[in-house]
CSV table of C-alpha atoms and ligand atoms in Angstrom, one decimal:
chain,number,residue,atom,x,y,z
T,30,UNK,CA,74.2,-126.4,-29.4
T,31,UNK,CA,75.5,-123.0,-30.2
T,32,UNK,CA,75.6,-120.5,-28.2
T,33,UNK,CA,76.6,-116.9,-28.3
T,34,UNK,CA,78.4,-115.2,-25.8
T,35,UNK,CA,77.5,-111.7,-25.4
T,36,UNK,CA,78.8,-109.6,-22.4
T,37,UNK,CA,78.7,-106.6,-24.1
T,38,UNK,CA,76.9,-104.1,-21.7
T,39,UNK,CA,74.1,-102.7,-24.5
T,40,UNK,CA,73.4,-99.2,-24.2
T,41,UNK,CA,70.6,-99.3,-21.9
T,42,UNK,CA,67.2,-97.5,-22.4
T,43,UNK,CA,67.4,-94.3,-20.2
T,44,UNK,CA,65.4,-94.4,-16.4
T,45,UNK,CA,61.7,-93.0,-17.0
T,46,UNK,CA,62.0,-88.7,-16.1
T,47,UNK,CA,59.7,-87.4,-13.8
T,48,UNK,CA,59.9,-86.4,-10.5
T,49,UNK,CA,62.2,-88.8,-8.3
T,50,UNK,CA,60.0,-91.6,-6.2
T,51,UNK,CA,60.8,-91.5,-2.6
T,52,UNK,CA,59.5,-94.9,-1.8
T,53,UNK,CA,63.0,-96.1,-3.2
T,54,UNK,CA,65.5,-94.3,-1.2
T,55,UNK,CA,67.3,-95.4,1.7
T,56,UNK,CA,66.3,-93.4,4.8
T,57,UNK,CA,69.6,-91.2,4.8
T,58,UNK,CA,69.1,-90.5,1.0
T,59,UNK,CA,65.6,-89.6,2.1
T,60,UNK,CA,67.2,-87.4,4.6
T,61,UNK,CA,69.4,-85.7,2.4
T,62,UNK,CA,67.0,-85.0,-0.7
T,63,UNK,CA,64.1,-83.4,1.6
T,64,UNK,CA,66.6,-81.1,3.3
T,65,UNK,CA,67.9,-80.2,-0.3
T,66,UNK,CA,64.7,-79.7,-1.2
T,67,UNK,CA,63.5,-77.9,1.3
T,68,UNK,CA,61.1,-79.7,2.6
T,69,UNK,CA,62.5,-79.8,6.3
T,70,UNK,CA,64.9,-78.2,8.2
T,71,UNK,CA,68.1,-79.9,8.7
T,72,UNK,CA,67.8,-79.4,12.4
T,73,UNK,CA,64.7,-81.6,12.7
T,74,UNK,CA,65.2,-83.7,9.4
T,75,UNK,CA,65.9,-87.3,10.9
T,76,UNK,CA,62.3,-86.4,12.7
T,77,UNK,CA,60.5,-85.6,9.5
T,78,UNK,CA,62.1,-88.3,7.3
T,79,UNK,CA,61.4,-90.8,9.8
T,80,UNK,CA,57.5,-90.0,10.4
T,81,UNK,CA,57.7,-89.5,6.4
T,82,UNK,CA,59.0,-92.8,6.1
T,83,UNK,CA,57.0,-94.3,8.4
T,84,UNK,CA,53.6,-93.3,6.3
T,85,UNK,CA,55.3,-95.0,3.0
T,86,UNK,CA,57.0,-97.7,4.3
T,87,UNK,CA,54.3,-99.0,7.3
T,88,UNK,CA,51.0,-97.5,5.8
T,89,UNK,CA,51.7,-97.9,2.1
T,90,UNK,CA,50.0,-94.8,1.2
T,91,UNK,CA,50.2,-93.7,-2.6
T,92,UNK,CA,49.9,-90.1,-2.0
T,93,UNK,CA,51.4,-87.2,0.2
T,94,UNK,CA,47.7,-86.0,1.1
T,95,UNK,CA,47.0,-89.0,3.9
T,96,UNK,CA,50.0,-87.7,5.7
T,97,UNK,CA,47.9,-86.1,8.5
T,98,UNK,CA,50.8,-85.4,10.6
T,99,UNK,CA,53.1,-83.5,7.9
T,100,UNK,CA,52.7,-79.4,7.8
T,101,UNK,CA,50.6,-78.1,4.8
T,102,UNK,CA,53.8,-76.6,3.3
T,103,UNK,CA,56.0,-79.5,4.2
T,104,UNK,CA,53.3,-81.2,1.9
T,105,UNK,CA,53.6,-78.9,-0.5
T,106,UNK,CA,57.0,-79.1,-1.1
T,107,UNK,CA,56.7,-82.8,-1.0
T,108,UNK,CA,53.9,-82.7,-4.2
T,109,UNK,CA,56.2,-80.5,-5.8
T,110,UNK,CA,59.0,-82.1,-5.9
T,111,UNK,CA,58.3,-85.9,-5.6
T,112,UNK,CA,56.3,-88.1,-6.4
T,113,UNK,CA,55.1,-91.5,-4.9
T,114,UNK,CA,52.5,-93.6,-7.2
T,115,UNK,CA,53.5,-97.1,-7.9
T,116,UNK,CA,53.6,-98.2,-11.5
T,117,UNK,CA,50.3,-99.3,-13.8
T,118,UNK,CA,49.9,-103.1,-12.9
T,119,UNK,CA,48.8,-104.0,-16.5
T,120,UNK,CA,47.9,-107.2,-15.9
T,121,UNK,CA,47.0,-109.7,-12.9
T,122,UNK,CA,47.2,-113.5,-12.9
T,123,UNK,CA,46.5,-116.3,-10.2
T,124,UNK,CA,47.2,-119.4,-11.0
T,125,UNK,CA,45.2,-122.7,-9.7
T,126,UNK,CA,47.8,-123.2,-6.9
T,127,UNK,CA,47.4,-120.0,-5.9
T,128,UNK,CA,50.7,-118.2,-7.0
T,129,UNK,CA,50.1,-114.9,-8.2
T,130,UNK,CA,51.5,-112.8,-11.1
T,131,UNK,CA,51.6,-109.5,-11.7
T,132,UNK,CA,52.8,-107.9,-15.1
T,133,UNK,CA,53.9,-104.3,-14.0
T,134,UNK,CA,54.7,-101.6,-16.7
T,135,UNK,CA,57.6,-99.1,-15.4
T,136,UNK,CA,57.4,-96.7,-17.9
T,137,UNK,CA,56.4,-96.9,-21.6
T,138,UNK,CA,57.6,-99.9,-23.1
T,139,UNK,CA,59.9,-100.8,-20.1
T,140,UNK,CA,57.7,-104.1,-18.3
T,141,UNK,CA,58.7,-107.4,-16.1
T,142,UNK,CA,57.1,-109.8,-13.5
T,143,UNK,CA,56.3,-110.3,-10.1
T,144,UNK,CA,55.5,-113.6,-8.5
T,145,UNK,CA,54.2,-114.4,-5.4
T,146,UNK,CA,54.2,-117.8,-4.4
T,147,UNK,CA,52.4,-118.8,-1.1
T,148,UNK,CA,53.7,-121.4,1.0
T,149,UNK,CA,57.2,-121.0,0.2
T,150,UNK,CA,59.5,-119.9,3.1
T,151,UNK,CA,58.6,-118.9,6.4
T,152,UNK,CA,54.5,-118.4,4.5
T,153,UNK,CA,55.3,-117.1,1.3
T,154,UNK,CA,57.8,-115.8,-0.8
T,155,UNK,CA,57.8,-112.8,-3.7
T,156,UNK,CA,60.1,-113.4,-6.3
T,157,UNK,CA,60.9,-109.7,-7.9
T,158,UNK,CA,63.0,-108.9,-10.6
T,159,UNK,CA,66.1,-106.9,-11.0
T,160,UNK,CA,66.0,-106.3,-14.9
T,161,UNK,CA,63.9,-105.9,-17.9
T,162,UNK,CA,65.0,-108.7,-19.9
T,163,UNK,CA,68.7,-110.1,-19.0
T,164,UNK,CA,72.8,-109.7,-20.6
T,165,UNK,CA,73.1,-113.2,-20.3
T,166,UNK,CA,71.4,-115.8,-22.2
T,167,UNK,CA,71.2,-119.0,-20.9
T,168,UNK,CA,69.7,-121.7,-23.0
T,169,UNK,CA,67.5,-122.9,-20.6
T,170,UNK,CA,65.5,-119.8,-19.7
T,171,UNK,CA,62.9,-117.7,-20.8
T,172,UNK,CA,64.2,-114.5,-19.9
T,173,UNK,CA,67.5,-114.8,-21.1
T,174,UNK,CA,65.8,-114.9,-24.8
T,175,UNK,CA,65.0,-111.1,-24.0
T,176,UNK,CA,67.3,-108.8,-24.8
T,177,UNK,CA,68.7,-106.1,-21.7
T,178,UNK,CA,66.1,-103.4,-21.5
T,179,UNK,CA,67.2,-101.7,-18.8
T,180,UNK,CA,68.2,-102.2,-14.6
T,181,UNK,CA,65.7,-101.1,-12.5
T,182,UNK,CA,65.7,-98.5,-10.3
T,183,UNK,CA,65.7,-99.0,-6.5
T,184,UNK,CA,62.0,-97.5,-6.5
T,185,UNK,CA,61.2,-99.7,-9.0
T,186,UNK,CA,62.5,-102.8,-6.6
T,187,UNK,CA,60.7,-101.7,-4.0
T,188,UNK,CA,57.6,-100.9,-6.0
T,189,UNK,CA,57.3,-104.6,-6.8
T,190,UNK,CA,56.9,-105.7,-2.7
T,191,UNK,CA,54.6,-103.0,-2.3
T,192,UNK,CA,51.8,-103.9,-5.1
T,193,UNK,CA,52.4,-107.8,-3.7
T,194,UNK,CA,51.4,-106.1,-0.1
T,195,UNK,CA,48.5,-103.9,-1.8
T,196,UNK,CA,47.1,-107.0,-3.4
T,197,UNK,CA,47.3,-109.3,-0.1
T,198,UNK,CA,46.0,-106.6,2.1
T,199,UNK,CA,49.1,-106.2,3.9
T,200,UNK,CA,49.0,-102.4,5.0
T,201,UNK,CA,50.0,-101.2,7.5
T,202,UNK,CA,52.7,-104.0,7.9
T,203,UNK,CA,51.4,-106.4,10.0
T,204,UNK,CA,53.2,-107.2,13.4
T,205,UNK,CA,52.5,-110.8,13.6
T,206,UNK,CA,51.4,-113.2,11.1
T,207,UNK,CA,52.0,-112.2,7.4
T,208,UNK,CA,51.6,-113.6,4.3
T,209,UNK,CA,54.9,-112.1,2.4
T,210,UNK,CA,57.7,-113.3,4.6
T,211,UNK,CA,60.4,-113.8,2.0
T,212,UNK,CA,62.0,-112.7,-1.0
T,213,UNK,CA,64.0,-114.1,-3.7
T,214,UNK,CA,65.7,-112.0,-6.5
T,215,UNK,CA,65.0,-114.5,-8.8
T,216,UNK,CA,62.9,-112.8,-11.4
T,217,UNK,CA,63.8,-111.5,-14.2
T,218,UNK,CA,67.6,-110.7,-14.6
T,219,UNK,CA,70.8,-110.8,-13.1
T,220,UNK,CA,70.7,-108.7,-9.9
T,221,UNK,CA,74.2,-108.9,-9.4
T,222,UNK,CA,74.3,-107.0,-12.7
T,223,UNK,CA,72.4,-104.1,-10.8
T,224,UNK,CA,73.9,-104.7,-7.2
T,225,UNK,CA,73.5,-100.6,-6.1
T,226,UNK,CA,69.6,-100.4,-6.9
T,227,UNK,CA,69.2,-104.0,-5.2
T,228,UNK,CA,71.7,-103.0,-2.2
T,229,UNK,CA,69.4,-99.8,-2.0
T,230,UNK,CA,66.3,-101.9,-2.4
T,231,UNK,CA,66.9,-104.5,0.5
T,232,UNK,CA,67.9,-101.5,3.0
T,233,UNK,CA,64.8,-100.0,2.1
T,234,UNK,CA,62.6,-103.5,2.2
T,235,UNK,CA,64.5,-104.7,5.7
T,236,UNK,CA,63.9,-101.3,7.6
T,237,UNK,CA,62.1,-102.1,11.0
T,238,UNK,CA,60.1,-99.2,10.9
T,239,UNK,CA,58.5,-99.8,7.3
T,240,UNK,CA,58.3,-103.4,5.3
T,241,UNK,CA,60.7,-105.0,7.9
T,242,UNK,CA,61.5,-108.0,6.1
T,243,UNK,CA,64.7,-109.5,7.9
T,244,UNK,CA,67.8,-109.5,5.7
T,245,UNK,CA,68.2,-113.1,6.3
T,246,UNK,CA,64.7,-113.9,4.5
T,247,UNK,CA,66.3,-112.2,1.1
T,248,UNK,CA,68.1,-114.3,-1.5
T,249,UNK,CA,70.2,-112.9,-4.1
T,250,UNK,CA,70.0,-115.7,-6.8
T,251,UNK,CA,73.1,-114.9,-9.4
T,252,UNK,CA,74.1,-117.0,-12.7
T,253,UNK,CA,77.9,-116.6,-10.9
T,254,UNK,CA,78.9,-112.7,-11.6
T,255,UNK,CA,82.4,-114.0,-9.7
T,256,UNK,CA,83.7,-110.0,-9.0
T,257,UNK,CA,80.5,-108.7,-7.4
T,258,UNK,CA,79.5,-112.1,-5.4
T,259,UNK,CA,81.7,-110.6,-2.3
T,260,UNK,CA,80.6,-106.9,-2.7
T,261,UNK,CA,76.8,-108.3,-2.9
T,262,UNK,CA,77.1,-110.1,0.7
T,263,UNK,CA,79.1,-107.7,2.5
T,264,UNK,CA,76.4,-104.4,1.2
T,265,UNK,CA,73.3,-106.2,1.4
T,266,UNK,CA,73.7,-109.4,3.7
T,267,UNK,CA,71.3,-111.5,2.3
T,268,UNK,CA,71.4,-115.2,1.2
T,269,UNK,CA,73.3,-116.2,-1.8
T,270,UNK,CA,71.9,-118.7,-4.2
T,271,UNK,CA,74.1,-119.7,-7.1
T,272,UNK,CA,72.5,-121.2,-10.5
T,273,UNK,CA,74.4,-123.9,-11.1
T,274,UNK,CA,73.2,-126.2,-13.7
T,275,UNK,CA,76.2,-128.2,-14.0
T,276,UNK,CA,79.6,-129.6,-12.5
T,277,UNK,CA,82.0,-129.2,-15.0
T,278,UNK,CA,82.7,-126.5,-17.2
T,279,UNK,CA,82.3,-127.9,-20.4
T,280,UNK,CA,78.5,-128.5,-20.2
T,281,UNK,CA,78.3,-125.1,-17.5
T,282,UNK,CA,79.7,-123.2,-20.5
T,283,UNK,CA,77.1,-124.4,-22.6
T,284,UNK,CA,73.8,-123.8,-20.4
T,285,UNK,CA,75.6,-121.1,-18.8
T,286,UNK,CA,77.7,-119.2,-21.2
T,287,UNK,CA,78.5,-116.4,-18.6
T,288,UNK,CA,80.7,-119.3,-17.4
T,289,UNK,CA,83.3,-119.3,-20.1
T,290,UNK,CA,84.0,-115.9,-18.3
T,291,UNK,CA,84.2,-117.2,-14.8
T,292,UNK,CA,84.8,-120.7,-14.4
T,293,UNK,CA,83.6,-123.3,-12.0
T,294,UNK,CA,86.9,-123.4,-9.9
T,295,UNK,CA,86.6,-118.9,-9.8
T,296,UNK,CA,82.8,-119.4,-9.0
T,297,UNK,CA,83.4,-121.9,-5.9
T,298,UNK,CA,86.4,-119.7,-4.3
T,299,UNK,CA,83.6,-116.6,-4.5
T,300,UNK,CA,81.2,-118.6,-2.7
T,301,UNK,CA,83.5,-120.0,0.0
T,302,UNK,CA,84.5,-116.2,0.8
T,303,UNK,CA,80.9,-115.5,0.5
T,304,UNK,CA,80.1,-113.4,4.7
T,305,UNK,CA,78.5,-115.1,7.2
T,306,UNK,CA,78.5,-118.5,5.2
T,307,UNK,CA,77.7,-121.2,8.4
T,308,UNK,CA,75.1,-124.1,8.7
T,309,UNK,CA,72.5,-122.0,9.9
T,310,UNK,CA,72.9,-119.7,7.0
T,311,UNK,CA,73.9,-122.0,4.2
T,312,UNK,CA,74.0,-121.3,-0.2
T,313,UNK,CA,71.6,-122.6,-2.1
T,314,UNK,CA,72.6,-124.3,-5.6
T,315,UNK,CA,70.4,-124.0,-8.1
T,316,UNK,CA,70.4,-127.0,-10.3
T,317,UNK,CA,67.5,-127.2,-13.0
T,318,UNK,CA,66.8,-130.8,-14.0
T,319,UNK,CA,67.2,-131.1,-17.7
T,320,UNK,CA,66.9,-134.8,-19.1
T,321,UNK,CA,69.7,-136.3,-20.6
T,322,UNK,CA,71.7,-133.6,-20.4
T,323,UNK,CA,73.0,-132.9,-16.8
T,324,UNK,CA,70.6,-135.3,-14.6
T,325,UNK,CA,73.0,-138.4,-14.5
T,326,UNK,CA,74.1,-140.0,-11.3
T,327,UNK,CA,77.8,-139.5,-12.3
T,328,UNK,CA,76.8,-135.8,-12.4
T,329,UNK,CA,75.1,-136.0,-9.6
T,330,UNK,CA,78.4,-137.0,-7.8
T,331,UNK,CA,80.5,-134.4,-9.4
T,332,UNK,CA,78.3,-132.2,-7.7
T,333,UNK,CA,78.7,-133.5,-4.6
T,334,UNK,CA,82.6,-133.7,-4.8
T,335,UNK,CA,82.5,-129.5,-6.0
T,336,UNK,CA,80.5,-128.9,-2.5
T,337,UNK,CA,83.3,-130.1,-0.1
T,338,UNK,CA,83.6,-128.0,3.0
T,339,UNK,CA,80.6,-125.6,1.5
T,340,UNK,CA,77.8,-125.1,4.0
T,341,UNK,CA,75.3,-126.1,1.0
T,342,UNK,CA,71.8,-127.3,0.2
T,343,UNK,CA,71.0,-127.9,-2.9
T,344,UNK,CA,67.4,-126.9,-5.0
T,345,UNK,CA,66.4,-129.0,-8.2
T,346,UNK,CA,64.6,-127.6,-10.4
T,347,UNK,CA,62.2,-129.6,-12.7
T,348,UNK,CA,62.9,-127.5,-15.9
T,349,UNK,CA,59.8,-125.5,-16.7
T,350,UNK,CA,59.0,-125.4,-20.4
T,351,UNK,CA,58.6,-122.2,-22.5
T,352,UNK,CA,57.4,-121.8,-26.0
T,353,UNK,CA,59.8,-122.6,-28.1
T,354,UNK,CA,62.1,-124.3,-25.0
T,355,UNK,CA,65.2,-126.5,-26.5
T,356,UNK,CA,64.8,-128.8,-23.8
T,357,UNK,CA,62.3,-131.2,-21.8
T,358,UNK,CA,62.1,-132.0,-18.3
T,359,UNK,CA,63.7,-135.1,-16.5
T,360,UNK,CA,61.6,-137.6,-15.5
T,361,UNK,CA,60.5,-137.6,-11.9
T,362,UNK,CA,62.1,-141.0,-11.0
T,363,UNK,CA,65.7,-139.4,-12.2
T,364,UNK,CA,65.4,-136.7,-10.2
T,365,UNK,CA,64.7,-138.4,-7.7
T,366,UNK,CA,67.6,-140.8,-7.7
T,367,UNK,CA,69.8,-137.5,-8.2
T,368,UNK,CA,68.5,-136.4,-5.0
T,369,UNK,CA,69.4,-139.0,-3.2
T,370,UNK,CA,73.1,-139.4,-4.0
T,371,UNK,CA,72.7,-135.6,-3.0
T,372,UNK,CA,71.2,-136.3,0.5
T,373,UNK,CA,73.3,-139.3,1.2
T,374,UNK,CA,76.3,-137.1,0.9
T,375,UNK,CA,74.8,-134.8,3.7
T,376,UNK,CA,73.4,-132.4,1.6
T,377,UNK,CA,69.5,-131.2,1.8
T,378,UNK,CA,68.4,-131.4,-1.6
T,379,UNK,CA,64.9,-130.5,-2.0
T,380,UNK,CA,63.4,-130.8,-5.5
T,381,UNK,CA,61.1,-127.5,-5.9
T,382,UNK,CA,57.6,-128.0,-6.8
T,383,UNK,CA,56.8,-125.6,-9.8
T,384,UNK,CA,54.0,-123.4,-8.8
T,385,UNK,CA,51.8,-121.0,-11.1
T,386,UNK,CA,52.8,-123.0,-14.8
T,387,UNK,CA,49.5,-122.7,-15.7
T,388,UNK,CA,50.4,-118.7,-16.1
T,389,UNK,CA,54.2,-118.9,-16.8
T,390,UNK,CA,54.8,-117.8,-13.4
T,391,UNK,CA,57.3,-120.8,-12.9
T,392,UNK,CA,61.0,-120.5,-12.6
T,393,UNK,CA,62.3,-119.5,-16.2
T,394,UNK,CA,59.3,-118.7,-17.5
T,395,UNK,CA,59.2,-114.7,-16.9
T,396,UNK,CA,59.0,-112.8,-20.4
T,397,UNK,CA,57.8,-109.7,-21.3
T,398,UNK,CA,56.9,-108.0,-24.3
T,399,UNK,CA,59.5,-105.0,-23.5
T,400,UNK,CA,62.0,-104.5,-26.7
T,401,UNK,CA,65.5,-102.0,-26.4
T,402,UNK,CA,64.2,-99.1,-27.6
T,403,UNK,CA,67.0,-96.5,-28.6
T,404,UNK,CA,67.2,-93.4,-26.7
T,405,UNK,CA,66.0,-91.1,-29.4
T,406,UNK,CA,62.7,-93.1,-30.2
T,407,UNK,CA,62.1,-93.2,-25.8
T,408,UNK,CA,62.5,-89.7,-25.8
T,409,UNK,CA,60.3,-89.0,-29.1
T,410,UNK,CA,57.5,-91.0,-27.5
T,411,UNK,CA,57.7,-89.3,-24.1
T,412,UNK,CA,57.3,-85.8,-26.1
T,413,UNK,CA,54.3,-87.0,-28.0
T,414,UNK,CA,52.7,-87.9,-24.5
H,526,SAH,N1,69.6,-114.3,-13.2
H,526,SAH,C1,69.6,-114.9,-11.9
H,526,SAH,C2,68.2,-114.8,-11.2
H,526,SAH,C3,67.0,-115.1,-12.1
H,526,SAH,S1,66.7,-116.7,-12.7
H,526,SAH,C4,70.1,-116.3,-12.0
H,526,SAH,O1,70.2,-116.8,-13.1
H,526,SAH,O2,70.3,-116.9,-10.9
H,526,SAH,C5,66.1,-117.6,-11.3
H,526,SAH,C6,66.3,-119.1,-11.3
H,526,SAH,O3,65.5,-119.8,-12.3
H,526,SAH,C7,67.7,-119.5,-11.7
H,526,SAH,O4,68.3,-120.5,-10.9
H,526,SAH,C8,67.5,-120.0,-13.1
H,526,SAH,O5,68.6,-120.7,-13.5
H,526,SAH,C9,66.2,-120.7,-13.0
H,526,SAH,N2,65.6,-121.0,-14.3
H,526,SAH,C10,65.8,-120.3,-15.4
H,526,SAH,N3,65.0,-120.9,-16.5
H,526,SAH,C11,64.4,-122.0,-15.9
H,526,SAH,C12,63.5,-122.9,-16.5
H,526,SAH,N4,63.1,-122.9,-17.7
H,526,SAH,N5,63.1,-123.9,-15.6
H,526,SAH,C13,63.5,-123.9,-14.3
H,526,SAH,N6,64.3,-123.1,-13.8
H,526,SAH,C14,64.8,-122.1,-14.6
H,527,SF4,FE1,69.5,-114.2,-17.1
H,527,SF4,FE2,69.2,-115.8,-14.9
H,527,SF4,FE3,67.8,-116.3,-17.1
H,527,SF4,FE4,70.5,-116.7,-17.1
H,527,SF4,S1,68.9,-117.8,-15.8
H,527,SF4,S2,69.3,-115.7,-18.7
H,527,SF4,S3,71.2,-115.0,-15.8
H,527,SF4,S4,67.6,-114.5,-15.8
């Protein structure tokens, strides 16, 4: 099958204008950006910006108005210069199993997808996206068939956990039970591609005082973006899960073209200096079960014999079919068998249950209408609003 290779970084459509969101800044950015504005005095900022953050990141509120213990023109200054909406949900699915998907627009033209899945995780996990569309384009995947819109921003990250939260009820953030325990950056696009606005994003999401969802219940999920692999664990600390696909490079290069860049052997030696790698915090490989094309047992054991010494488990897969798809899924009995070579190597292979195919929620199956728009026609149509 041929594939192009295209690493070119596209010129990216610009980040929306407006007033800056605070619900995506880290709380010292928060810090600095009030006192610069005004809002506070620098004597009693980490005060303000803590009580401030505490009403966004713990209450959810939408709006500077419910803040009932924030001066009138501590307010004001707050209106003027910020803002704090979330963006137009356009469209809301729940599938049979009870996965929910919500297609968010960003800015005109500029849209992706949130999942929720319950039942994954500690209760349930929210898989967010990073990018609008994707660089890379591997065969398998829905997304990769989109061309780079743009990275979002930080707020934008964030903005994702907090519709999830305003659709389960989950305001202010509860101290016990909840139903968003986890999160997986394994939406649309390469976060790894976008590391500052997810770094920002997870400080933001893991504060105690606001979302306080533990570092150690995020996964970074990258297509093996060998340079920022290290940089990614020691700014955000979060789990690393690593699409793999395949054991050897000919076939990775073919499902995985970003892989003619950074072979298996460079991939492995990123992910054995991965921080904090131990049994209790293991990688996950992401291996998508594609029939007849990398779900033999031989490949099965050439996957084993890449693990050694790699506190691993391993995820399969079953490939999730998109319009169009090149490929069909292996058949359940093979994937079994695959899984246990897997296990009886010591690995924990669990094969993942697709949830929400009935609304393309699955793995792979994220797509959106958004097209790269160039710059001039963005800003003609922002005018015209
Ligand atoms: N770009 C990142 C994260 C998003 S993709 C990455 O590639 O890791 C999230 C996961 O879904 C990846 O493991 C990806 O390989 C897998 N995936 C993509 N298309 C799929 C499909 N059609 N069926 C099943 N899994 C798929
Ligand atoms: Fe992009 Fe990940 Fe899809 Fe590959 S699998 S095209 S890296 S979103």
């Amino acid at each position: 099958m041929g594939v192009t290779l295209d690493l070119k970084r596209p010129a990216l459509a610009p980040t929306p204008p407006g007033l800056p969101n605070l619900s995506g800044m880290t709380r010292a950015q928060m810090q600095a950006a009030l006192v610069e504005h005004g809002a506070v005095d620098a004597g009693k900022a980490r005060m303000r910006s803590s009580q401030i953050w505490r009403w966004i990141h713990n209450f959810g509120v939408t709006d500077f108005t419910g803040m009932t213990d924030i001066g009138k023109d501590t307010r004001a200054v707050l209106e003027r210069d910020f803002s704090l909406g979330r963006p137009e949900v356009v469209e809301r699915q729940v599938s049979r199993d009870g996965t929910r998907k919500w297609l968010i627009r960003f800015s005109p033209g500029v849209e992706a997808e949130t999942v929720f899945i319950p039942g994954v995780g500690r209760a349930g996990a929210l898989c967010v996206s990073s990018q609008v569309g994707c660089t890379l384009n591997c065969t398998f995947c829905h997304t990769g068939t989109q061309p780079l819109v743009r990275n979002l921003t930080s707020s934008e990250i964030v903005a994702q956990v907090q519709i999830a939260r305003d659709d389960l009820g989950e305001w202010p953030s509860p101290a016990g039970e909840r139903q968003l325990s986890n999160i997986v950056f394994m939406g649309m696009g390469e976060p790894l591609y976008n590391l500052d606005n997810v770094a920002d994003a997870i400080e933001v999401i893991s504060d105690n005082e606001g979302t306080a969802i533990s570092r150690r219940r995020m996964t970074i999920s990258t297509s093996g973006v060998v340079p920022e692999i290290l940089r990614a664990g020691e700014v955000t600390q979060a789990m690393l899960a690593i699409s793999l696909h395949a054991a050897n490079d000919a076939l990775r290069d073919e499902l995985v073209p970003l892989n003619r860049k950074y072979p298996i052997a460079e991939l492995m030696a990123a992910v054995r200096a991965y921080p904090g790698l131990s049994n209790a915090r293991r990688v996950t490989f992401e291996y998508v079960m594609l029939k007849g094309i990398n779900d033999s047992p031989a490949d099965a054991k050439a996957l084993v014999s890449l693990l050694t010494s790699i506190p691993a488990k391993i995820n399969l897969i079953p490939f999730n079919p998109w319009p169009g798809s090149p490929y069909a899924c292996s058949d359940w009995g093979t994937i079994e068998k695959f899984a246990g070579i897997i296990n009886r190597a010591g690995y924990a292979s669990p094969i993942r249950t697709p949830r929400g195919r009935d609304i393309l929620a699955a793995c792979g199956q994220l797509k959106s209408e958004s097209e790269k728009v160039r710059a001039s026609d963005l800003r003609r149509a922002e005018r015209a609003t």
